[in-house]
Amino acid sequence: MTTASVVGLVSRAISCLSPCLTDLSVRVLILLIEHVYEVRAWRSGRLMVWPGNRRLAELTGKNERSIRRALCLLEANHWIVRRYSASNRRSDGNAGIDLRPIAARLHELHQAAEFIEQKIESAREQAKAERDDLTMVKQSDDGAIESGVVDISVPLKSYKINPGSTNLVQSGASQATPGQRSCPTISGLDVDGEILFLMVQASPTLQKQLTAAELCDLVGPAPSAASIQSVVAAVRWTLSNQIKLRPSVWQFALAKHGWAALAAVMVAVDRQGVRDPAGYLYAMLKSARLRDTVRHNLRAIEQQESGHA
């Protein structure tokens, strides 16, 4: 085990084990790990490091108060132990920041990383199946448009809801005329595990509408139906109050893309530089590979929130 491999494990898997950690806490933890210079230290357990709060503040671009909060959060989640000398200092004697709790949890990190890899591989297989079926789906959608169910290729200026219209996420059955097929409701869709995980990890708008308990549950291996329904409710609220897309356009996209359409809503409101969320969402919903598009955008949003984009 090397310092670089430990950093990689922490970067990939710590959010699965401690979803309540802030981005700054994770950055500070990685900086602390990078202060372990000897490969043998991870075997011998000599994992005391001595960077001061001022130095950590310089490395992260934050103030010392933020660093103290980050260290406190790491200690509360059992990733480090701060040790002090009799004179209440961390820089002398046997004092310092003890990283042995990380070494003790390396097996947990490996398991979490394997779990995430399995989810990613499963998502890749699902994406491949979707691409294989793309021609068939497109033909089906074209037939639906020709039969008059919904026309998502309406002029761009008419994608927004008319003033005074309400209930943007009502079921398609309530809007369809006789002879037309009905579109599914949000709650009736099969859950896309990877997309749900990325939405919860990346979208600050979604995170603000969920409780801490729901966030922890949603990044776990088996989210509860109640937590998933909270995500659906949050998307419904965002769509109704911040975007106001035409119901017909939304229902068609929901039937075609499923959970990828829900994720696109959060991308439209959270992506930096988007001046017209409704127009941005409308353009995304016309993509045949929306799932790949939202995956890329959610990862970009996660990086922008971490200060890397």
C-alpha positions as a printed Julia matrix, in Angstrom:
309×3 Matrix{Float64}:
   0.0    0.0     0.0
   1.42   3.38   -1.05
   0.4    6.93   -0.21
  -0.78   7.45   -3.8
  -2.99   4.35   -3.68
  -4.5    5.46   -0.36
  -5.25   8.88   -1.85
  -6.94   7.16   -4.8
  -9.06   4.99   -2.51
 -10.13   7.96   -0.4
 -10.97  10.05   -3.48
 -13.15   7.31   -4.96
 -14.82   5.75   -1.96
 -14.95   8.03    1.09
 -18.23   9.64    0.02
 -19.84   6.2     0.18
 -18.64   5.6     3.76
 -19.02   9.16    5.08
 -21.47  11.05    2.84
 -21.78  13.87    5.37
 -18.16  15.01    4.9
 -17.74  18.35    3.14
 -15.59  18.78    0.05
 -13.1   20.75    2.14
 -12.87  17.95    4.71
 -12.02  15.45    1.99
  -9.42  17.8     0.5
  -7.84  18.29    3.92
  -7.77  14.54    4.53
  -6.03  13.96    1.2
  -3.46  16.65    2.06
  -2.81  14.95    5.4
  -2.33  11.59    3.68
   0.1   13.18    1.22
   2.29  14.12    4.21
   3.1   10.41    4.66
   6.32  10.12    2.66
   7.55   6.63    3.56
   5.94   3.61    1.92
   6.72   1.48    4.98
   4.72   3.82    7.21
   1.43   2.25    6.1
   2.72  -1.16    7.23
   4.45  -0.06   10.41
   1.64   2.22   11.59
   3.92   5.25   12.0
   1.33   7.58   10.58
   1.67  10.77   12.61
   1.85  13.96   10.51
   2.45  17.54   11.64
   1.03  20.13    9.21
  -0.33  23.15   11.09
  -3.69  24.78   10.48
  -1.99  27.74    8.83
  -0.18  25.49    6.36
  -3.37  23.58    5.54
  -5.18  26.89    5.05
  -2.49  28.01    2.59
  -2.72  24.75    0.65
  -6.52  24.87    0.38
  -7.03  28.62    0.01
  -9.31  28.68    3.07
  -9.02  30.36    6.46
  -7.86  28.61    9.63
 -11.36  28.55   11.11
 -12.57  26.51    8.12
  -9.62  24.15    8.55
 -10.46  23.61   12.21
 -14.06  22.78   11.27
 -12.86  20.36    8.59
 -10.5   18.6    11.03
 -13.25  18.39   13.62
 -15.59  16.79   11.07
 -12.92  14.28   10.05
 -12.3   13.35   13.67
 -16.02  13.02   14.4
 -16.31  10.59   11.46
 -13.34   8.55   12.74
 -10.83   9.29    9.99
  -8.18  11.05   12.1
  -7.21  11.66   15.73
  -5.72  14.99   16.77
  -3.13  14.54   19.51
  -1.78  17.39   21.62
   1.19  17.81   23.95
   0.94  18.97   27.56
   1.35  22.53   26.3
  -1.65  22.06   23.98
   0.45  21.97   20.82
   0.4   19.56   17.89
   3.89  20.3    16.63
   6.12  18.76   19.29
   6.71  15.52   21.17
   4.27  12.72   20.37
   1.62  15.23   19.3
   0.31  15.68   15.75
  -2.47  14.3    13.56
  -2.72  10.52   13.78
  -3.76   8.84   10.51
  -3.92   5.31   11.88
  -7.76   5.38   11.76
  -7.44   5.59    7.96
  -5.13   2.56    7.9
  -7.64   0.67   10.04
 -10.41   1.41    7.54
  -8.56   0.57    4.33
 -10.56  -2.65    3.97
 -13.8   -0.64    4.21
 -12.5    1.74    1.55
 -11.61  -1.18   -0.74
 -15.1   -2.65   -0.34
 -16.75   0.72   -1.02
 -14.57   1.24   -4.11
 -15.52  -2.23   -5.41
 -19.2   -1.45   -4.8
 -18.92   1.78   -6.81
 -17.05  -0.02   -9.61
 -19.8   -2.64   -9.77
 -22.42   0.11  -10.05
 -20.44   1.79  -12.82
 -19.98  -1.49  -14.69
 -23.67  -2.25  -14.36
 -24.45   1.22  -15.69
 -22.1    0.65  -18.64
 -23.88  -2.57  -19.5
 -27.22  -0.78  -19.26
 -25.94   2.03  -21.49
 -24.74  -0.51  -24.06
 -28.16  -2.16  -24.05
 -29.76   1.26  -24.5
 -27.51   2.01  -27.47
 -28.32  -1.36  -29.02
 -32.02  -0.59  -28.7
 -31.7    3.03  -29.82
 -32.87   2.39  -33.38
 -35.97   0.55  -32.21
 -36.78   3.25  -29.65
 -36.3    6.01  -32.2
 -38.66   4.32  -34.62
 -41.23   3.95  -31.86
 -40.88   7.61  -30.89
 -41.17   8.75  -34.5
 -44.38   6.78  -34.81
 -45.72   8.41  -31.65
 -45.0   11.88  -32.99
 -46.66  11.14  -36.33
 -49.76   9.84  -34.56
 -50.12  13.17  -32.76
 -49.21  12.15  -29.21
 -46.63  14.89  -28.63
 -44.38  16.91  -30.87
 -41.12  17.71  -29.13
 -39.8   19.37  -32.3
 -42.04  22.39  -31.83
 -40.49  25.8   -32.51
 -37.95  26.69  -29.85
 -39.87  29.72  -28.59
 -42.85  27.55  -27.64
 -41.09  25.11  -25.3
 -41.98  27.14  -22.2
 -45.28  26.92  -20.4
 -47.93  29.5   -21.23
 -48.57  32.11  -18.52
 -51.17  30.88  -16.07
 -50.7   27.16  -16.82
 -50.05  24.9   -13.83
 -49.4   21.3   -12.83
 -46.31  20.67  -14.92
 -45.88  17.08  -13.81
 -49.42  15.79  -14.07
 -49.8   12.38  -15.63
 -49.94  12.15  -19.4
 -53.3   10.46  -19.19
 -54.93  13.66  -18.0
 -53.63  15.53  -21.06
 -54.03  12.95  -23.79
 -56.94  13.07  -26.15
 -58.96   9.93  -26.98
 -56.92   7.41  -28.97
 -53.56   8.69  -27.71
 -51.34   6.64  -25.44
 -50.71   7.99  -21.94
 -47.27   8.97  -20.65
 -45.92   7.62  -17.35
 -45.78   9.61  -14.15
 -42.41  10.24  -12.51
 -43.14   7.89   -9.64
 -43.96   5.09  -12.08
 -40.47   4.97  -13.61
 -37.94   2.26  -12.89
 -35.14   3.72  -10.76
 -31.79   4.19  -12.52
 -29.36   3.56   -9.66
 -26.3    5.24  -11.17
 -28.17   8.36  -12.28
 -29.86   8.65   -8.87
 -26.48   8.33   -7.12
 -24.89  11.0    -9.34
 -27.84  13.36   -8.84
 -27.56  13.12   -5.06
 -23.77  13.45   -5.12
 -23.57  16.39   -7.51
 -26.68  18.6    -7.36
 -26.58  21.27   -4.62
 -30.18  22.23   -5.45
 -31.31  18.67   -4.81
 -29.18  18.33   -1.67
 -30.78  21.42   -0.13
 -34.24  19.85   -0.5
 -33.28  16.55    1.18
 -32.65  15.79    4.84
 -29.3   14.49    6.1
 -30.88  11.1     6.75
 -32.25  10.95    3.2
 -28.86  11.91    1.74
 -27.11   9.15    3.7
 -29.76   6.63    2.65
 -29.63   7.6    -1.02
 -25.86   7.06   -1.36
 -26.12   3.65    0.29
 -26.45   0.31   -1.52
 -30.26   0.1    -1.24
 -32.06   3.47   -1.0
 -35.53   3.3     0.5
 -38.65   4.03   -1.52
 -39.4    6.99    0.76
 -36.02   8.61    0.04
 -36.39   8.04   -3.7
 -39.84   9.63   -3.55
 -38.26  12.66   -1.83
 -35.94  13.02   -4.84
 -38.94  12.82   -7.17
 -40.72  15.49   -5.13
 -37.64  17.73   -5.26
 -37.42  17.42   -9.05
 -41.15  18.12   -9.33
 -40.77  21.27   -7.23
 -37.73  22.45   -9.22
 -39.48  21.87  -12.52
 -42.6   23.71  -11.39
 -40.93  26.68   -9.7
 -37.62  27.27  -11.5
 -38.0   26.05  -15.09
 -41.67  26.0   -16.15
 -41.29  23.73  -19.19
 -44.4   22.96  -21.23
 -46.15  19.86  -19.8
 -46.43  18.15  -23.19
 -42.69  18.5   -23.84
 -41.85  17.24  -20.35
 -44.16  14.22  -20.51
 -42.74  13.13  -23.85
 -39.18  13.46  -22.53
 -40.12  11.54  -19.38
 -41.54   8.67  -21.42
 -38.47   8.59  -23.65
 -35.62   9.12  -21.19
 -36.92   8.1   -17.75
 -34.63   9.07  -14.87
 -32.2   10.75  -17.24
 -34.9   13.4   -17.81
 -35.15  13.97  -14.04
 -31.39  14.36  -13.82
 -31.47  16.83  -16.73
 -33.72  19.1   -14.66
 -31.09  19.33  -11.92
 -28.32  19.86  -14.48
 -30.24  22.77  -16.0
 -30.49  24.62  -12.67
 -27.02  23.75  -11.28
 -24.68  23.98  -14.29
 -22.54  27.12  -14.17
 -23.11  29.64  -16.94
 -26.66  28.55  -17.83
 -28.73  31.73  -18.28
 -31.91  30.09  -19.55
 -32.51  26.81  -17.66
 -35.69  26.04  -19.61
 -33.96  26.44  -22.97
 -30.95  24.46  -21.78
 -33.2   21.65  -20.51
 -35.23  21.64  -23.73
 -32.07  21.27  -25.81
 -30.84  18.4   -23.63
 -34.14  16.55  -23.77
 -33.87  16.36  -27.56
 -30.64  14.35  -27.27
 -30.86  10.67  -28.22
 -28.08   9.94  -25.69
 -29.4   12.02  -22.83
 -28.21   9.53  -20.21
 -24.58   9.96  -21.26
 -25.07  13.73  -21.42
 -26.42  14.04  -17.88
 -23.74  11.71  -16.49
 -21.05  13.96  -17.95
 -22.77  17.13  -16.72
 -23.4   15.82  -13.19
 -19.73  14.94  -12.84
 -18.82  18.42  -14.11
 -21.18  19.98  -11.54
 -19.58  17.9    -8.78
 -16.17  19.2    -9.84
 -17.36  22.8   -10.03
 -18.75  22.52   -6.48
 -15.37  21.14   -5.36
 -13.63  24.14   -6.91
 -12.0   22.21   -9.79
 -14.13  23.53  -12.64
